[in-house]
């Protein structure tokens, strides 16, 4: 018959497994699908639309039960399968788990606003990543309310490999920056390295807050202050959502927003 039984495989698409944020998501997804008797096929997309399409083709050929994707999702092919989006969630997605980027943006800006900033620069996440605009909106709300001036540095990418080069460009553009709200932890750490190389003391002359709370952010010294996203939980909840859809055909609540938390470490000054 034409009817083909679906496999017990779920495809997971991640933007960049070199960024320690995404293995945490993967761990959550893996535990979540294993719990329900499924296994994972992994596609590391590296912000490459062709790679994304190729993986979706392979997933289809493997008669996959469904897909979980943390990629901003430019490939239309994904609509041929049941799918859940994680983290980088467009507003038109019915099944999605993400965290509260707007609040995260506000919290990050408050930390800087409370610590005697002289020249604030917001490093904005890439334009094609949906969470960037929400975080920026949160940053700007707080800085405007506090009547603090700031400048924007637009990044093109979150790619791990571009972090150091971007940090270099950042200081070429804003050599006077003393207070930075970074787009994520990887890029924040690259900025800390560059600031230190330029002889600036952290946090006295250069203070910075990141985003994500990847494991290395607390393991280094000075530790990186950051906005923690529950990456493992995001993955686990996404897996549950997909498995519910596959098994029951419906879910009560298809869009889940998780809370973020502030982590204060040595990369910022003492509060005024
Ligand atoms: O570090 C990768 C970034 O891309 C994270 O902040 C995550 O939320 C995603 O949008």
XYZ file of N, CA and C and ligand atoms in Angstrom:
826
model
N 0.839 -1.201 0.000
C 0.000 0.000 0.000
C 0.870 1.245 0.000
N 0.241 2.376 -0.252
C 0.984 3.630 -0.242
C 1.288 4.065 1.180
N 0.518 3.541 2.119
C 0.700 3.943 3.511
C 2.040 3.447 4.038
N 2.794 4.350 4.549
C 4.096 3.991 5.114
C 4.084 4.321 6.586
N 4.433 3.359 7.390
C 4.439 3.617 8.818
C 5.584 4.584 9.144
N 5.293 5.550 9.993
C 6.342 6.505 10.380
C 7.378 5.822 11.258
N 8.610 6.291 11.144
C 9.681 5.733 11.982
C 9.586 6.316 13.398
N 10.386 5.805 14.314
C 10.447 6.379 15.670
C 11.608 7.371 15.752
N 11.852 8.047 14.644
C 12.940 9.016 14.610
C 12.389 10.436 14.561
N 13.072 11.316 15.281
C 12.741 12.745 15.214
C 13.984 13.496 14.760
N 13.794 14.426 13.840
C 14.925 15.201 13.338
C 15.098 16.469 14.165
N 16.338 16.790 14.501
C 16.604 18.036 15.231
C 17.529 18.914 14.388
N 17.071 20.128 14.106
C 17.913 21.086 13.369
C 18.416 22.159 14.326
N 19.732 22.318 14.365
C 20.330 23.359 15.204
C 21.144 24.304 14.327
N 21.188 25.598 14.691
C 21.934 26.553 13.868
C 23.452 26.378 13.947
N 23.965 25.985 15.128
C 25.433 26.006 15.268
C 25.846 25.238 16.529
N 26.285 23.996 16.378
C 26.615 23.219 17.584
C 27.942 23.644 18.211
N 28.687 24.542 17.551
C 29.909 25.070 18.173
C 29.565 26.039 19.317
N 28.377 26.606 19.285
C 27.935 27.512 20.351
C 27.357 26.677 21.505
N 28.005 26.737 22.693
C 27.611 25.866 23.804
C 26.159 26.007 24.274
N 25.464 26.998 23.794
C 24.041 27.127 24.115
C 23.237 25.986 23.475
N 23.602 25.603 22.279
C 22.781 24.648 21.535
C 22.916 23.190 21.977
N 24.099 22.738 22.418
C 24.151 21.385 22.990
C 23.219 21.219 24.195
N 23.004 22.300 24.965
C 22.070 22.217 26.089
C 20.647 21.990 25.591
N 20.292 22.692 24.527
C 18.973 22.468 23.908
C 18.884 21.020 23.427
N 19.964 20.564 22.771
C 19.964 19.203 22.205
C 19.773 18.156 23.302
N 20.434 18.384 24.439
C 20.304 17.453 25.561
C 18.849 17.376 26.044
N 18.219 18.524 26.151
C 16.816 18.561 26.569
C 15.919 17.841 25.572
N 16.149 18.091 24.280
C 15.336 17.439 23.248
C 15.561 15.923 23.300
N 16.808 15.541 23.413
C 17.137 14.104 23.426
C 16.442 13.400 24.590
N 16.579 13.968 25.787
C 15.925 13.347 26.950
C 14.411 13.311 26.757
N 13.879 14.393 26.231
C 12.424 14.467 26.040
C 11.897 13.436 25.057
N 12.587 13.263 23.931
C 12.072 12.297 22.937
C 12.354 10.861 23.381
N 13.492 10.632 24.032
C 13.814 9.281 24.537
C 12.732 8.801 25.502
N 12.342 9.713 26.364
C 11.292 9.449 27.344
C 10.026 8.887 26.698
N 9.781 9.344 25.455
C 8.558 8.921 24.769
C 8.835 7.857 23.717
N 10.054 7.282 23.757
C 10.363 6.158 22.865
C 10.876 6.536 21.481
N 11.313 7.781 21.307
C 11.864 8.200 20.010
C 13.375 8.406 20.111
N 14.048 8.378 18.951
C 15.476 8.721 18.887
C 15.663 9.915 17.962
N 16.851 10.489 18.034
C 17.126 11.721 17.279
C 18.050 11.529 16.084
N 17.777 12.291 15.045
C 18.754 12.489 13.964
C 19.138 13.962 14.033
N 20.423 14.262 14.028
C 20.857 15.650 14.205
C 21.327 16.289 12.898
N 20.858 17.494 12.658
C 21.370 18.277 11.538
C 21.909 19.603 12.051
N 23.198 19.823 11.901
C 23.815 21.090 12.309
C 23.863 21.997 11.083
N 23.015 23.002 11.066
C 22.749 23.730 9.815
C 23.767 24.826 9.486
N 24.432 25.383 10.525
C 25.467 26.407 10.289
C 24.955 27.589 9.471
N 23.736 28.023 9.753
C 23.163 29.176 9.034
C 23.238 29.046 7.515
N 23.087 27.842 7.013
C 23.232 27.610 5.575
C 21.927 26.987 5.058
N 21.197 27.777 4.260
C 19.877 27.352 3.786
C 19.950 26.040 2.997
N 21.014 25.868 2.205
C 21.145 24.630 1.421
C 21.291 23.424 2.331
N 22.104 23.599 3.383
C 22.293 22.504 4.344
C 20.977 22.171 5.047
N 20.241 23.224 5.363
C 18.949 23.027 6.020
C 18.017 22.207 5.119
N 17.975 22.574 3.840
C 17.113 21.856 2.895
C 17.571 20.412 2.717
N 18.887 20.217 2.652
C 19.416 18.855 2.497
C 19.023 17.978 3.685
N 19.149 18.532 4.880
C 18.770 17.746 6.058
C 17.288 17.403 6.040
N 16.459 18.369 5.658
C 15.020 18.092 5.635
C 14.708 16.984 4.622
N 15.443 16.976 3.517
C 15.278 15.911 2.511
C 15.652 14.554 3.123
N 16.767 14.531 3.821
C 17.220 13.282 4.450
C 16.211 12.830 5.518
N 15.698 13.786 6.270
C 14.696 13.449 7.289
C 13.479 12.792 6.627
N 13.011 13.391 5.511
C 11.849 12.838 4.805
C 12.145 11.430 4.300
N 13.346 11.262 3.714
C 13.723 9.943 3.199
C 13.756 8.899 4.307
N 14.052 9.333 5.524
C 14.099 8.413 6.660
C 12.731 8.250 7.321
N 11.726 8.810 6.619
C 10.360 8.620 7.097
C 10.182 9.086 8.545
N 10.779 10.215 8.794
C 10.836 10.766 10.124
C 9.441 11.085 10.679
N 9.247 10.948 11.997
C 7.932 11.215 12.592
C 7.659 12.718 12.705
N 8.718 13.504 12.947
C 8.529 14.946 13.078
C 9.868 15.643 13.231
N 9.827 16.980 13.220
C 11.072 17.760 13.289
C 10.976 18.797 14.405
N 12.098 18.985 15.094
C 12.229 20.080 16.059
C 13.345 20.978 15.528
N 13.057 22.257 15.387
C 14.057 23.125 14.754
C 14.311 24.397 15.553
N 15.587 24.693 15.774
C 15.978 25.952 16.409
C 16.590 26.898 15.367
N 16.385 26.563 14.104
C 16.904 27.384 13.010
C 15.808 28.383 12.629
N 16.190 29.585 12.214
C 15.139 30.588 11.954
C 14.128 30.136 10.897
N 14.451 29.059 10.171
C 13.431 28.375 9.396
C 13.070 29.018 8.076
N 14.043 29.143 7.189
C 13.751 29.684 5.875
C 13.283 28.606 4.904
N 13.573 27.342 5.217
C 13.230 26.268 4.269
C 11.748 25.910 4.381
N 11.047 26.002 3.230
C 9.607 25.708 3.203
C 9.347 24.210 3.401
N 10.312 23.379 3.063
C 10.147 21.919 3.105
C 9.692 21.414 4.467
N 10.009 22.180 5.510
C 9.695 21.711 6.865
C 8.185 21.542 7.036
N 7.409 22.301 6.256
C 5.942 22.243 6.402
C 5.369 20.909 5.939
N 6.192 20.058 5.305
C 5.710 18.729 4.901
C 5.688 17.754 6.073
N 6.202 18.169 7.225
C 6.282 17.265 8.380
C 5.722 17.984 9.601
N 5.270 17.218 10.623
C 4.917 17.885 11.874
C 6.185 18.520 12.445
N 6.094 19.779 12.858
C 7.307 20.381 13.402
C 7.038 21.363 14.538
N 8.039 21.480 15.402
C 8.011 22.407 16.531
C 9.230 23.315 16.401
N 9.054 24.610 16.634
C 10.188 25.537 16.572
C 10.651 25.890 17.979
N 11.952 25.988 18.154
C 12.521 26.372 19.446
C 13.325 27.653 19.307
N 13.295 28.472 20.342
C 14.205 29.597 20.481
C 14.053 30.699 19.430
N 14.348 30.404 18.185
C 14.237 31.432 17.133
C 12.873 31.298 16.475
N 11.871 31.903 17.119
C 10.494 31.610 16.757
C 9.827 32.787 16.041
N 9.389 32.552 14.808
C 8.615 33.562 14.072
C 7.214 33.629 14.683
N 6.546 34.787 14.522
C 5.252 34.957 15.193
C 4.156 34.061 14.611
N 4.337 33.548 13.389
C 3.259 32.749 12.784
C 3.347 31.252 13.109
N 4.239 30.866 14.006
C 4.385 29.435 14.315
C 3.394 29.003 15.398
N 2.635 27.908 15.149
C 1.648 27.461 16.138
C 2.276 26.627 17.241
N 3.354 25.905 16.915
C 3.970 25.026 17.903
C 5.382 25.513 18.162
N 5.592 26.084 19.331
C 6.891 26.720 19.563
C 7.197 26.868 21.040
N 8.480 26.783 21.370
C 8.931 27.079 22.730
C 10.058 28.103 22.635
N 9.913 29.187 23.355
C 10.949 30.220 23.342
C 10.993 30.852 24.714
N 11.956 31.735 24.952
C 11.961 32.389 26.258
C 11.610 33.858 26.096
N 11.477 34.534 27.237
C 10.923 35.883 27.246
C 12.009 36.910 26.878
N 12.205 37.091 25.599
C 13.298 37.942 25.116
C 13.118 39.407 25.486
N 11.871 39.852 25.526
C 11.636 41.268 25.848
C 12.060 41.560 27.294
N 11.610 40.721 28.224
C 12.021 40.890 29.619
C 13.531 40.733 29.751
N 14.097 39.768 29.055
C 15.548 39.571 29.076
C 16.279 40.831 28.651
N 15.774 41.471 27.612
C 16.374 42.713 27.123
C 16.274 43.812 28.166
N 15.142 43.872 28.851
C 14.982 44.905 29.890
C 15.932 44.648 31.057
N 15.998 43.404 31.504
C 16.877 43.076 32.639
C 18.329 43.443 32.331
N 18.784 43.111 31.137
C 20.183 43.382 30.766
C 20.453 44.884 30.805
N 19.500 45.662 30.275
C 19.693 47.117 30.233
C 19.662 47.711 31.634
N 18.819 47.155 32.514
C 18.763 47.670 33.887
C 20.096 47.485 34.604
N 20.719 46.342 34.372
C 22.006 46.070 35.015
C 23.010 47.153 34.635
N 23.065 47.485 33.362
C 24.012 48.504 32.901
C 23.594 49.886 33.418
N 22.296 50.178 33.303
C 21.808 51.502 33.726
C 22.106 51.774 35.205
N 22.086 50.732 36.015
C 22.321 50.876 37.462
C 23.796 50.991 37.837
N 24.704 50.915 36.862
C 26.127 50.800 37.213
C 26.996 51.867 36.558
N 26.542 53.086 36.663
C 27.340 54.230 36.247
C 27.950 54.110 34.842
N 27.116 53.872 33.835
C 27.662 53.721 32.475
C 28.107 55.062 31.901
N 29.208 55.075 31.138
C 29.650 56.322 30.510
C 29.329 56.297 29.031
N 29.701 55.238 28.335
C 29.301 55.101 26.929
C 28.733 53.727 26.687
N 27.420 53.703 26.514
C 26.730 52.418 26.355
C 26.659 52.044 24.869
N 27.027 50.809 24.568
C 26.790 50.288 23.213
C 25.999 48.989 23.334
N 24.930 48.912 22.553
C 24.163 47.661 22.465
C 24.660 46.912 21.236
N 25.130 45.696 21.463
C 25.502 44.833 20.343
C 24.228 44.070 19.975
N 23.687 44.364 18.799
C 22.378 43.806 18.422
C 22.574 42.488 17.679
N 21.775 41.492 18.038
C 21.830 40.191 17.356
C 21.444 40.328 15.891
N 21.776 39.324 15.056
C 21.516 39.404 13.627
C 20.051 39.697 13.294
N 19.842 40.490 12.261
C 18.488 40.932 11.888
C 17.559 39.778 11.550
N 18.101 38.680 10.988
C 17.223 37.584 10.566
C 16.856 36.635 11.710
N 17.374 36.887 12.905
C 17.014 36.033 14.048
C 15.893 36.726 14.834
N 14.706 36.092 14.911
C 13.538 36.771 15.478
C 13.738 37.339 16.884
N 14.528 36.690 17.739
C 14.664 37.177 19.114
C 15.422 38.498 19.216
N 16.238 38.835 18.214
C 17.076 40.044 18.288
C 16.249 41.300 18.489
N 15.181 41.436 17.732
C 14.369 42.660 17.783
C 13.680 42.797 19.137
N 13.219 41.673 19.707
C 12.553 41.711 21.011
C 13.524 42.140 22.110
N 14.724 41.588 22.063
C 15.723 41.941 23.079
C 16.084 43.420 22.968
N 16.267 43.882 21.742
C 16.607 45.286 21.525
C 15.482 46.191 22.047
N 14.241 45.798 21.768
C 13.106 46.601 22.241
C 13.135 46.704 23.770
N 13.441 45.603 24.434
C 13.546 45.610 25.902
C 14.681 46.500 26.374
N 15.838 46.412 25.727
C 16.984 47.277 26.068
C 16.596 48.742 25.952
N 16.001 49.080 24.804
C 15.733 50.485 24.500
C 14.685 51.076 25.425
N 13.697 50.262 25.791
C 12.655 50.758 26.698
C 13.301 51.281 27.985
N 14.179 50.461 28.563
C 14.802 50.837 29.834
C 15.730 52.036 29.662
N 16.575 52.010 28.648
C 17.556 53.095 28.500
C 16.851 54.422 28.221
N 15.757 54.380 27.467
C 15.007 55.613 27.187
C 14.340 56.124 28.452
N 13.737 55.210 29.206
C 13.108 55.629 30.472
C 14.111 56.276 31.415
N 15.337 55.781 31.378
C 16.358 56.329 32.278
C 17.102 57.523 31.665
N 16.671 57.912 30.466
C 17.308 59.024 29.737
C 18.809 58.792 29.547
N 19.166 57.588 29.195
C 20.582 57.274 28.948
C 20.820 57.168 27.442
N 21.876 57.795 26.965
C 22.236 57.692 25.544
C 22.903 56.347 25.279
N 22.749 55.868 24.048
C 23.408 54.610 23.675
C 23.597 54.577 22.172
N 24.488 53.677 21.758
C 24.679 53.474 20.320
C 24.487 52.003 19.990
N 24.244 51.732 18.703
C 23.990 50.350 18.297
C 25.134 49.822 17.433
N 25.532 48.607 17.716
C 26.469 47.897 16.841
C 25.715 46.678 16.312
N 25.446 46.660 15.002
C 24.655 45.576 14.411
C 25.561 44.398 14.023
N 25.309 43.214 14.597
C 26.079 42.030 14.160
C 25.365 41.366 12.986
N 26.138 40.693 12.158
C 25.567 39.997 11.006
C 25.250 38.549 11.336
N 25.841 38.048 12.417
C 25.788 36.602 12.638
C 25.965 36.281 14.105
N 25.587 35.048 14.494
C 25.889 34.525 15.821
C 26.977 33.462 15.706
N 27.516 33.273 14.500
C 28.465 32.176 14.286
C 29.654 32.244 15.236
N 29.938 31.132 15.872
C 31.053 31.039 16.805
C 32.351 31.539 16.162
N 32.590 31.110 14.932
C 33.863 31.409 14.246
C 34.057 32.901 13.958
N 32.961 33.666 13.986
C 33.092 35.091 13.655
C 33.203 35.982 14.895
N 33.165 35.364 16.089
C 33.072 36.160 17.317
C 34.293 37.066 17.519
N 35.498 36.517 17.374
C 36.693 37.321 17.668
C 36.889 38.458 16.671
N 36.638 38.121 15.403
C 36.726 39.135 14.349
C 35.705 40.260 14.591
N 34.507 39.875 15.017
C 33.464 40.865 15.288
C 33.857 41.737 16.481
N 34.462 41.115 17.493
C 34.892 41.883 18.667
C 35.936 42.918 18.258
N 36.817 42.536 17.358
C 37.831 43.462 16.869
C 37.161 44.655 16.164
N 36.222 44.345 15.275
C 35.502 45.421 14.554
C 34.757 46.316 15.532
N 34.213 45.696 16.566
C 33.452 46.459 17.559
C 34.317 47.564 18.165
N 35.538 47.201 18.571
C 36.397 48.202 19.213
C 36.970 49.203 18.219
N 37.085 48.788 16.960
C 37.484 49.758 15.934
C 36.384 50.812 15.787
N 35.131 50.370 15.887
C 33.996 51.278 15.711
C 33.731 52.107 16.972
N 33.797 51.448 18.128
C 33.480 52.137 19.393
C 34.612 51.996 20.407
N 35.753 52.646 20.147
C 36.893 52.483 21.057
C 36.602 53.011 22.466
N 35.635 53.906 22.590
C 35.338 54.500 23.910
C 34.292 53.725 24.707
N 33.714 52.692 24.101
C 32.629 51.970 24.785
C 33.096 51.499 26.151
N 32.311 51.796 27.192
C 32.710 51.296 28.521
C 31.649 50.398 29.136
N 30.463 50.338 28.505
C 29.371 49.526 29.042
C 28.648 48.868 27.875
N 28.702 47.549 27.820
C 28.158 46.873 26.637
C 27.089 45.854 27.014
N 26.016 45.898 26.238
C 24.973 44.872 26.308
C 25.211 43.991 25.078
N 25.703 42.779 25.293
C 26.134 41.944 24.162
C 24.984 41.088 23.636
N 25.128 40.629 22.383
C 24.049 39.868 21.749
C 23.937 38.464 22.320
N 25.035 37.849 22.707
C 24.997 36.551 23.384
C 26.315 36.347 24.127
N 26.428 35.246 24.851
C 27.621 35.039 25.688
C 28.887 34.822 24.867
N 28.786 34.093 23.772
C 29.981 33.833 22.966
C 30.589 35.165 22.512
N 29.732 36.058 22.009
C 30.235 37.345 21.523
C 30.686 38.233 22.695
N 30.040 38.083 23.848
C 30.454 38.856 25.027
C 31.863 38.435 25.456
N 32.129 37.141 25.450
C 33.451 36.664 25.877
C 34.522 37.127 24.886
N 34.189 37.125 23.617
C 35.142 37.641 22.621
C 35.429 39.121 22.883
N 34.418 39.881 23.293
C 34.628 41.305 23.609
C 35.479 41.470 24.859
N 35.287 40.597 25.840
C 36.106 40.676 27.065
C 37.575 40.411 26.735
N 37.800 39.453 25.854
C 39.177 39.148 25.451
C 39.807 40.358 24.768
N 39.064 40.944 23.854
C 39.574 42.084 23.092
C 39.818 43.282 24.027
N 38.909 43.520 24.949
C 39.071 44.640 25.902
C 40.332 44.422 26.738
N 40.530 43.204 27.204
C 41.705 42.891 28.023
C 42.986 43.081 27.212
N 42.968 42.621 25.952
C 44.136 42.810 25.079
C 44.458 44.291 24.898
N 43.440 45.123 24.891
C 43.634 46.568 24.736
C 43.966 47.246 26.056
N 44.165 46.467 27.109
C 44.624 47.012 28.381
C 43.529 47.558 29.271
N 42.282 47.252 28.956
C 41.197 47.776 29.790
C 40.916 46.810 30.935
N 40.648 47.364 32.119
C 40.328 46.518 33.270
C 38.830 46.261 33.330
N 38.492 44.997 33.560
C 37.086 44.595 33.692
C 36.807 44.373 35.181
N 35.767 44.963 35.743
C 34.746 45.798 35.108
C 35.004 47.308 35.233
N 36.147 47.718 35.880
C 36.339 49.143 36.174
C 36.275 50.015 34.919
N 36.986 49.575 33.860
C 37.006 50.407 32.642
C 36.087 49.878 31.545
N 35.745 48.638 31.654
C 34.881 48.020 30.637
C 33.980 47.007 31.327
N 32.679 47.282 31.299
C 31.751 46.307 31.895
C 30.809 45.775 30.816
N 30.359 44.552 31.024
C 29.601 43.893 29.956
C 28.630 42.866 30.532
N 27.475 42.776 29.870
C 26.518 41.710 30.190
C 26.214 40.926 28.916
N 26.139 39.625 29.041
C 25.879 38.764 27.881
C 24.430 38.322 27.818
N 24.192 37.235 27.101
C 22.848 36.661 26.989
C 22.985 35.173 26.735
N 22.296 34.366 27.472
C 22.210 32.885 27.326
C 22.573 32.158 28.625
N 23.668 32.543 29.273
C 24.250 31.787 30.389
C 24.726 30.414 29.953
N 25.618 30.402 28.993
C 26.228 29.113 28.626
C 27.206 28.700 29.732
N 27.523 27.403 29.862
C 28.295 26.932 31.020
C 29.612 27.679 31.258
N 30.329 28.056 30.221
C 31.635 28.697 30.420
C 31.516 30.093 31.035
N 30.365 30.694 30.948
C 30.201 32.053 31.449
C 30.390 32.122 32.958
N 30.074 31.031 33.652
C 30.287 31.058 35.100
C 31.623 30.415 35.472
N 32.217 29.676 34.535
C 33.463 28.972 34.866
C 34.698 29.826 34.712
N 34.571 30.959 34.021
C 35.769 31.778 33.831
C 35.811 32.904 34.880
N 36.950 33.610 34.920
C 37.067 34.730 35.849
C 37.729 35.894 35.125
N 37.176 37.089 35.175
C 35.900 37.420 35.808
C 34.721 36.717 35.126
N 33.787 36.274 35.970
C 32.609 35.601 35.414
C 31.757 36.577 34.624
N 31.064 36.059 33.630
C 30.242 36.920 32.773
C 28.827 37.060 33.346
N 28.432 38.288 33.611
C 27.032 38.546 33.979
C 26.189 38.305 32.735
N 24.997 37.771 32.924
C 24.237 37.412 31.729
C 22.767 37.180 32.050
N 21.985 37.024 30.994
C 20.578 36.653 31.127
C 20.497 35.158 30.823
N 20.060 34.388 31.826
C 20.022 32.934 31.635
C 18.727 32.520 30.953
N 18.871 31.761 29.883
C 17.719 31.141 29.244
C 17.697 29.677 29.668
N 16.521 29.121 29.936
C 16.451 27.712 30.314
C 16.560 26.815 29.077
N 17.785 26.669 28.563
C 17.975 25.991 27.275
C 17.560 24.513 27.335
N 17.962 23.825 28.411
C 17.606 22.408 28.528
C 16.090 22.228 28.551
N 15.452 23.056 29.372
C 13.995 22.983 29.500
C 13.299 23.319 28.173
N 13.882 24.273 27.461
C 13.322 24.645 26.162
C 13.303 23.423 25.244
N 14.425 22.697 25.233
C 14.519 21.483 24.415
C 13.548 20.419 24.894
N 13.494 20.217 26.204
C 12.639 19.157 26.758
C 11.173 19.445 26.459
N 10.771 20.685 26.671
C 9.367 21.072 26.438
C 9.016 20.971 24.948
N 9.966 21.301 24.106
C 9.736 21.184 22.662
C 9.510 19.730 22.264
N 10.289 18.846 22.875
C 10.143 17.418 22.594
C 8.767 16.930 23.041
N 8.346 17.357 24.231
C 7.018 16.948 24.729
C 5.902 17.428 23.804
N 6.059 18.674 23.354
C 5.043 19.256 22.470
C 4.919 18.430 21.189
N 6.061 18.116 20.597
C 6.023 17.351 19.338
C 5.441 15.954 19.586
N 5.870 15.306 20.653
C 5.372 13.955 20.923
C 3.867 13.972 21.187
N 3.380 15.014 21.870
C 1.930 15.137 22.099
C 1.180 15.246 20.774
N 1.696 16.071 19.889
C 1.061 16.233 18.579
C 1.069 14.909 17.822
N 2.191 14.222 17.861
C 2.294 12.962 17.122
C 1.351 11.901 17.685
N 1.189 11.905 18.996
C 0.405 10.837 19.614
C -1.075 11.186 19.769
N -1.368 12.457 20.094
C -2.773 12.819 20.358
C -3.386 13.648 19.227
N -2.534 14.197 18.376
C -3.048 15.003 17.277
C -3.380 16.441 17.662
N -3.317 16.779 18.939
C -3.585 18.169 19.333
C -2.867 18.485 20.647
N -2.719 19.773 20.936
C -2.220 20.204 22.250
C -3.068 21.385 22.718
N -3.179 21.527 24.008
C -3.955 22.641 24.575
C -3.285 23.976 24.258
N -1.996 23.999 24.555
C -1.265 25.257 24.404
C -0.022 25.009 23.551
N -0.040 25.504 22.336
C 1.030 25.202 21.392
C 2.216 26.148 21.463
N 2.019 27.306 22.102
C 3.141 28.266 22.195
C 3.514 28.460 23.649
N 4.718 28.061 23.978
C 5.159 28.117 25.367
C 6.268 29.148 25.505
N 6.066 30.087 26.445
C 7.127 31.067 26.720
C 7.720 30.782 28.096
N 9.033 30.641 28.159
C 9.704 30.333 29.425
C 10.345 31.600 29.997
N 10.452 31.665 31.323
C 11.041 32.862 31.944
C 12.572 32.880 31.838
N 13.130 34.072 31.891
C 14.594 34.213 31.917
C 14.998 34.681 33.315
N 16.268 34.493 33.673
C 16.732 34.973 34.979
C 18.058 35.703 34.828
N 18.249 36.660 35.733
C 19.462 37.468 35.680
C 20.570 36.822 36.513
N 21.780 36.751 35.954
C 22.945 36.253 36.705
C 23.963 37.384 36.784
N 24.219 37.834 38.001
C 25.215 38.893 38.159
C 26.548 38.268 38.547
N 27.586 38.540 37.762
C 28.934 38.053 38.086
C 29.920 39.219 37.995
N 31.197 38.924 37.920
C 32.211 39.991 38.078
C 32.368 40.908 36.864
N 31.739 40.622 35.742
C 31.976 41.446 34.548
C 31.290 42.806 34.599
N 30.447 43.030 35.629
C 29.853 44.373 35.784
C 30.242 44.962 37.136
N 30.172 46.310 37.199
C 30.564 47.001 38.430
C 29.551 46.759 39.545
N 29.869 47.210 40.715
C 28.906 47.161 41.828
C 27.801 48.166 41.529
N 26.600 47.806 41.965
C 25.441 48.676 41.747
C 25.638 50.007 42.464
N 25.185 51.100 41.808
C 25.309 52.444 42.414
C 24.667 52.505 43.794
O 23.767 32.162 21.300
C 22.830 31.983 20.297
C 21.686 32.890 20.378
O 20.816 32.604 19.329
C 20.900 32.742 21.656
O 20.844 33.915 22.362
C 19.597 32.187 21.271
O 18.500 32.652 21.996
C 19.522 32.389 19.776
O 18.551 33.226 19.314
